[in-house]
Coordinates of C-alpha atoms in Angstrom, one line a residue:
X1328 CA 0.0 0.0 0.0
X1329 CA 2.8 2.4 0.9
X1330 CA 4.5 1.6 -2.4
X1331 CA 1.3 2.3 -4.3
X1332 CA 0.9 5.7 -2.5
X1333 CA 4.5 6.6 -3.2
X1334 CA 4.1 5.9 -6.9
X1335 CA 0.9 7.9 -7.0
X1336 CA 2.6 10.9 -5.4
X1337 CA 5.6 10.7 -7.7
X1338 CA 3.3 10.5 -10.8
X1339 CA 1.2 13.3 -9.6
X1340 CA 4.2 15.5 -9.1
X1341 CA 5.5 14.7 -12.5
X1342 CA 2.2 15.5 -14.2
X1343 CA 1.9 18.7 -12.2
X1344 CA 5.5 19.7 -13.2
X1345 CA 4.8 19.0 -16.9
X1346 CA 1.5 21.0 -16.8
X1347 CA 3.1 23.8 -14.9
X1348 CA 6.1 24.0 -17.3
X1349 CA 3.7 24.1 -20.3
X1350 CA 1.6 26.8 -18.7
X1351 CA 4.5 29.1 -17.7
X1352 CA 7.1 28.5 -20.5
X1353 CA 7.8 31.3 -22.9
X1354 CA 5.8 30.5 -26.1
X1355 CA 7.5 29.5 -29.3
X1356 CA 6.9 32.1 -31.9
X1357 CA 8.4 30.5 -35.0
X1358 CA 7.2 27.3 -36.6
X1359 CA 10.8 26.3 -37.4
X1360 CA 11.5 26.2 -33.7
X1361 CA 8.7 23.8 -33.1
X1362 CA 10.0 21.5 -35.8
X1363 CA 13.6 21.5 -34.5
X1364 CA 13.1 20.7 -30.9
X1365 CA 13.3 17.1 -29.7
X1366 CA 10.3 14.7 -29.3
X1367 CA 11.2 14.5 -25.6
X1368 CA 10.8 18.3 -25.2
X1369 CA 7.6 18.2 -27.4
X1370 CA 6.1 15.7 -25.1
X1371 CA 5.9 18.5 -22.4
X1372 CA 3.6 20.4 -24.8
X1373 CA 5.4 23.7 -25.1
X1374 CA 3.1 26.6 -25.8
X1375 CA 3.1 28.2 -29.3
X1376 CA 2.0 31.7 -30.4
X1377 CA 2.5 32.3 -34.1
X1378 CA 1.3 34.5 -36.9
X1379 CA 0.9 32.4 -40.1
X1380 CA -1.1 31.9 -43.3
X1381 CA -3.5 29.0 -43.7
X1382 CA -2.1 27.0 -46.6
X1383 CA -4.7 24.2 -46.7
X1384 CA -7.9 23.1 -44.9
X1385 CA -9.3 19.6 -44.9
X1386 CA -12.8 19.6 -43.5
X1387 CA -13.0 15.8 -43.5
X1388 CA -10.6 15.4 -40.6
X1389 CA -10.7 19.0 -39.3
X1390 CA -7.0 19.5 -40.1
X1391 CA -5.3 22.7 -41.1
X1392 CA -1.9 23.5 -42.4
X1393 CA -0.3 26.9 -41.7
X1394 CA 3.0 28.4 -42.6
X1395 CA 5.0 31.4 -41.4
X1396 CA 8.2 32.9 -42.8
X1397 CA 10.2 30.0 -41.3
X1398 CA 8.3 26.8 -42.0
X1399 CA 4.9 25.0 -42.3
X1400 CA 3.2 22.7 -39.8
X1401 CA 0.1 20.6 -39.3
X1402 CA -2.5 21.9 -36.9
X1403 CA -5.2 20.0 -35.1
X1404 CA -8.0 22.4 -35.6
X1405 CA -10.2 23.6 -32.8
X1406 CA -13.6 21.8 -32.9
X1407 CA -15.4 24.9 -31.8
X1408 CA -17.7 26.1 -34.5
X1409 CA -16.9 29.7 -33.8
X1410 CA -14.1 29.8 -36.3
X1411 CA -14.1 28.4 -39.8
X1412 CA -10.7 28.0 -41.3
X1413 CA -10.2 29.4 -44.8
X1414 CA -7.3 29.0 -47.3
X1415 CA -5.3 32.1 -47.4
X1416 CA -6.3 33.6 -44.1
X1417 CA -3.6 35.3 -42.1
X1418 CA -4.1 34.2 -38.5
X1419 CA -2.7 34.6 -35.0
X1420 CA -2.7 31.1 -33.5
X1421 CA -2.2 30.1 -29.9
X1422 CA -1.9 26.4 -29.0
X1423 CA 0.4 23.7 -27.6
X1424 CA 2.9 21.7 -29.6
X1425 CA 3.4 18.0 -29.5
X1426 CA 5.4 15.2 -31.3
X1427 CA 2.4 14.1 -33.5
X1428 CA 2.0 10.7 -35.1
X1429 CA 4.8 11.4 -37.6
X1430 CA 6.1 15.0 -37.4
X1431 CA 5.6 17.8 -34.8
X1432 CA 2.1 19.3 -34.7
X1433 CA 0.2 22.1 -33.0
X1434 CA -3.1 21.7 -31.2
X1435 CA -5.1 24.8 -31.7
X1436 CA -6.5 26.5 -28.6
X1437 CA -7.3 30.0 -29.8
X1438 CA -7.1 31.6 -33.2
X1439 CA -7.9 35.1 -34.6
X1440 CA -8.1 36.1 -38.3
X1441 CA -5.9 39.1 -38.9
X1442 CA -6.7 39.5 -42.6
X1443 CA -5.8 38.1 -46.0
X1444 CA -2.4 36.4 -46.0
X1445 CA 0.2 36.0 -48.7
X1446 CA 1.2 32.5 -49.7
X1447 CA 4.9 31.8 -49.1
X1448 CA 7.2 31.7 -52.2
X1449 CA 6.9 28.3 -53.9
X1450 CA 10.2 26.4 -54.0
X1451 CA 10.2 23.8 -56.8
X1452 CA 11.8 20.6 -55.6
X1453 CA 12.7 17.2 -57.2
X1454 CA 10.9 14.2 -55.8
X1455 CA 14.1 13.1 -54.0
X1456 CA 13.5 16.0 -51.6
X1457 CA 10.1 14.6 -50.6
X1458 CA 10.8 10.9 -50.6
X1459 CA 12.0 10.8 -47.0
X1460 CA 9.4 13.1 -45.6
X1461 CA 11.8 16.0 -45.4
X1462 CA 9.2 18.5 -46.7
X1463 CA 6.3 17.3 -44.5
X1464 CA 3.6 20.1 -44.1
X1465 CA 5.6 22.5 -46.2
X1466 CA 4.2 24.7 -49.1
X1467 CA 6.2 23.5 -52.1
X1468 CA 6.0 22.8 -55.8
X1469 CA 6.9 19.7 -57.8
X1470 CA 6.9 18.7 -61.5
X1471 CA 5.7 15.3 -62.7
X1472 CA 3.8 13.3 -65.2
X1473 CA 0.1 12.4 -64.5
X1474 CA -0.4 8.7 -64.5
X1475 CA -4.0 8.4 -63.3
X1476 CA -7.0 10.6 -62.5
X1477 CA -10.3 9.9 -60.9
X1478 CA -13.2 11.7 -59.1
X1479 CA -13.4 10.8 -55.4
X1480 CA -16.8 11.5 -53.9
X1481 CA -16.5 9.3 -50.8
X1482 CA -13.1 9.6 -49.1
X1483 CA -13.3 13.3 -48.2
X1484 CA -15.8 15.8 -46.9
X1485 CA -16.0 17.3 -50.4
X1486 CA -15.7 15.9 -53.9
X1487 CA -12.0 15.9 -55.0
X1488 CA -9.9 15.2 -58.0
X1489 CA -7.5 12.4 -57.1
X1490 CA -4.3 12.0 -59.1
X1491 CA -1.3 9.7 -59.3
X1492 CA 1.8 11.5 -60.4
X1493 CA 5.2 10.1 -61.4
X1494 CA 8.3 12.3 -60.7
X1495 CA 12.0 11.6 -60.5
X1496 CA 11.7 7.8 -60.2
X1497 CA 9.0 7.9 -57.6
X1498 CA 5.2 8.4 -57.4
X1499 CA 2.9 10.4 -55.1
X1500 CA -0.8 11.1 -54.9
X1501 CA -2.6 14.4 -55.1
X1502 CA -6.0 15.5 -53.9
X1503 CA -7.7 18.8 -54.8
X1504 CA -11.3 19.8 -54.1
X1505 CA -13.3 20.6 -57.2
X1506 CA -16.5 22.7 -57.5
X1507 CA -17.9 20.7 -60.3
X1508 CA -17.1 17.4 -61.9
X1509 CA -15.5 17.2 -65.3
X1510 CA -13.5 14.9 -67.5
X1511 CA -9.9 15.1 -66.6
X1512 CA -8.8 12.1 -68.7
X1513 CA -6.9 14.4 -71.1
X1514 CA -4.5 15.2 -68.3
X1515 CA -3.1 11.6 -68.3
X1516 CA 0.5 11.6 -69.5
X1517 CA 0.7 15.4 -69.3
X1518 CA 3.6 17.3 -67.6
X1519 CA 2.2 19.2 -64.7
X1520 CA 3.5 21.7 -62.1
X1521 CA 1.8 21.2 -58.8
X1522 CA 1.8 23.7 -55.9
X1523 CA 0.4 22.7 -52.5
X1524 CA 1.2 21.3 -49.1
X1525 CA 3.3 18.1 -49.0
X1526 CA 1.7 15.6 -46.7
X1527 CA 3.0 12.3 -45.4
X1528 CA 1.3 9.0 -45.2
X1529 CA 2.6 6.9 -42.4
X1530 CA 2.0 3.7 -40.4
X1531 CA 1.5 3.2 -36.6
X1532 CA 5.3 2.9 -36.2
X1533 CA 5.8 6.5 -37.4
X1534 CA 7.3 5.2 -40.7
X1535 CA 6.7 7.0 -43.9
X1536 CA 4.8 4.9 -46.5
X1537 CA 3.8 7.5 -49.1
X1538 CA 3.5 11.2 -50.1
X1539 CA 0.1 12.9 -50.5
X1540 CA 0.0 16.5 -51.9
X1541 CA -2.9 18.6 -50.5
X1542 CA -3.7 21.2 -53.2
X1543 CA -6.3 23.7 -52.0
X1544 CA -7.3 25.0 -55.5
X1545 CA -7.4 23.5 -58.9
X1546 CA -5.8 26.5 -60.4
X1547 CA -2.6 25.5 -58.5
X1548 CA -2.2 22.6 -60.9
X1549 CA -0.7 23.8 -64.2
X1550 CA -0.6 21.5 -67.3
X1551 CA 2.6 22.5 -69.0
X1552 CA 2.7 20.0 -71.9
X1553 CA 0.2 17.4 -73.0
X1554 CA 1.0 14.0 -74.5
X1555 CA 1.8 14.0 -78.2
X1556 CA 0.3 11.7 -80.8
X1557 CA 2.7 9.9 -82.9
X1558 CA 2.2 7.6 -86.0
X1559 CA 2.0 3.9 -85.3
X1560 CA 4.7 3.4 -87.9
X1561 CA 7.2 5.1 -85.6
X1562 CA 6.5 3.1 -82.5
X1563 CA 9.0 0.5 -81.1
X1564 CA 11.8 1.5 -83.5
X1565 CA 15.4 1.4 -82.4
X1566 CA 16.8 4.5 -80.7
X1567 CA 20.3 4.8 -79.1
X1568 CA 18.9 7.1 -76.4
X1569 CA 16.9 6.2 -73.3
X1570 CA 13.2 5.6 -74.0
X1571 CA 10.7 8.3 -73.0
X1572 CA 9.1 8.4 -69.6
X1573 CA 5.8 9.4 -71.3
X1574 CA 3.4 7.0 -72.8
X1575 CA 2.6 7.6 -76.4
X1576 CA -0.8 7.9 -78.2
X1577 CA -0.7 6.1 -81.5
X1578 CA -2.2 7.9 -84.5
X1579 CA -3.2 5.6 -87.4
X1580 CA -3.3 7.1 -90.8
X1581 CA -6.1 5.8 -93.0
X1582 CA -5.7 5.5 -96.6

C-alpha cells in the first residue's frame, strides 16, 4: 500500500510539473523552432504563439496546415464552430505543440483572423526532396507526369480530383477539391506543375509509406505540356537514347 501511494505521489508531481512548465514557459513564436526541438521536449507540450497563413484546410478530418516565414506545420483544428478556417487567411494562432504521429504538430486552442495572408514563395523541388518526408507540411512545388486521374466522392468531406503523379523515379498522390465534376482524362501523361502542401502517409510505427499532396485550389495545378500523338509506324523502333518516360498515343493514318 505504501509503495502504491509513493508511486501515486511521484506520478502526480511529474504530471503537475509538466503541466506547470507548459503553462509558464515562454511561447515558441516561429514554426521552425517547433520542428527542430526534440520529441522529448515536445512531449511536455510547449506553448506556441505564431502569426501564419493558412495554406490548406481539410474539413474531412478538421485538419489545417499553416506556414509562417520560417516553416509550415500541421494543426489539429479547434472543434469549436466559432471559427471556420479558410485557405489564405492570415491568423494569429495560440496552442500547444506535440510530437504528433509522424512529425511535430500544434493543437489549436485559440485563433484570430488578422486579414488576407500572402502565400509563401513556392520552391520547386525534385521528388528526392520529398521521398524521405523532409518536406512534410511545407508549401512546395513539384513537377511530374500524370499517370492516373479519378473523381473521389466518398473519401473526403468534399468531392475531390485524385491523381497519381510520377516524378523523378517515384510516385505520389494528389487530392484537390473541385467545385464541379468534369472529364480530366486528357491530363493523363501530361507534364504538370503542382503547388500545395506536402503531406506524409505513415503507419503506426511513425514510418513513412507515401506522399500525398494537398492542393487547395485546382488553379494551382498547371498543365505544362500534354501527351503528343505519334504515328503507329514510328513506334518501337530502335533508338540509341533512353526511352521516353511518357506513354505515347498512337495515331493511325487511314488511306
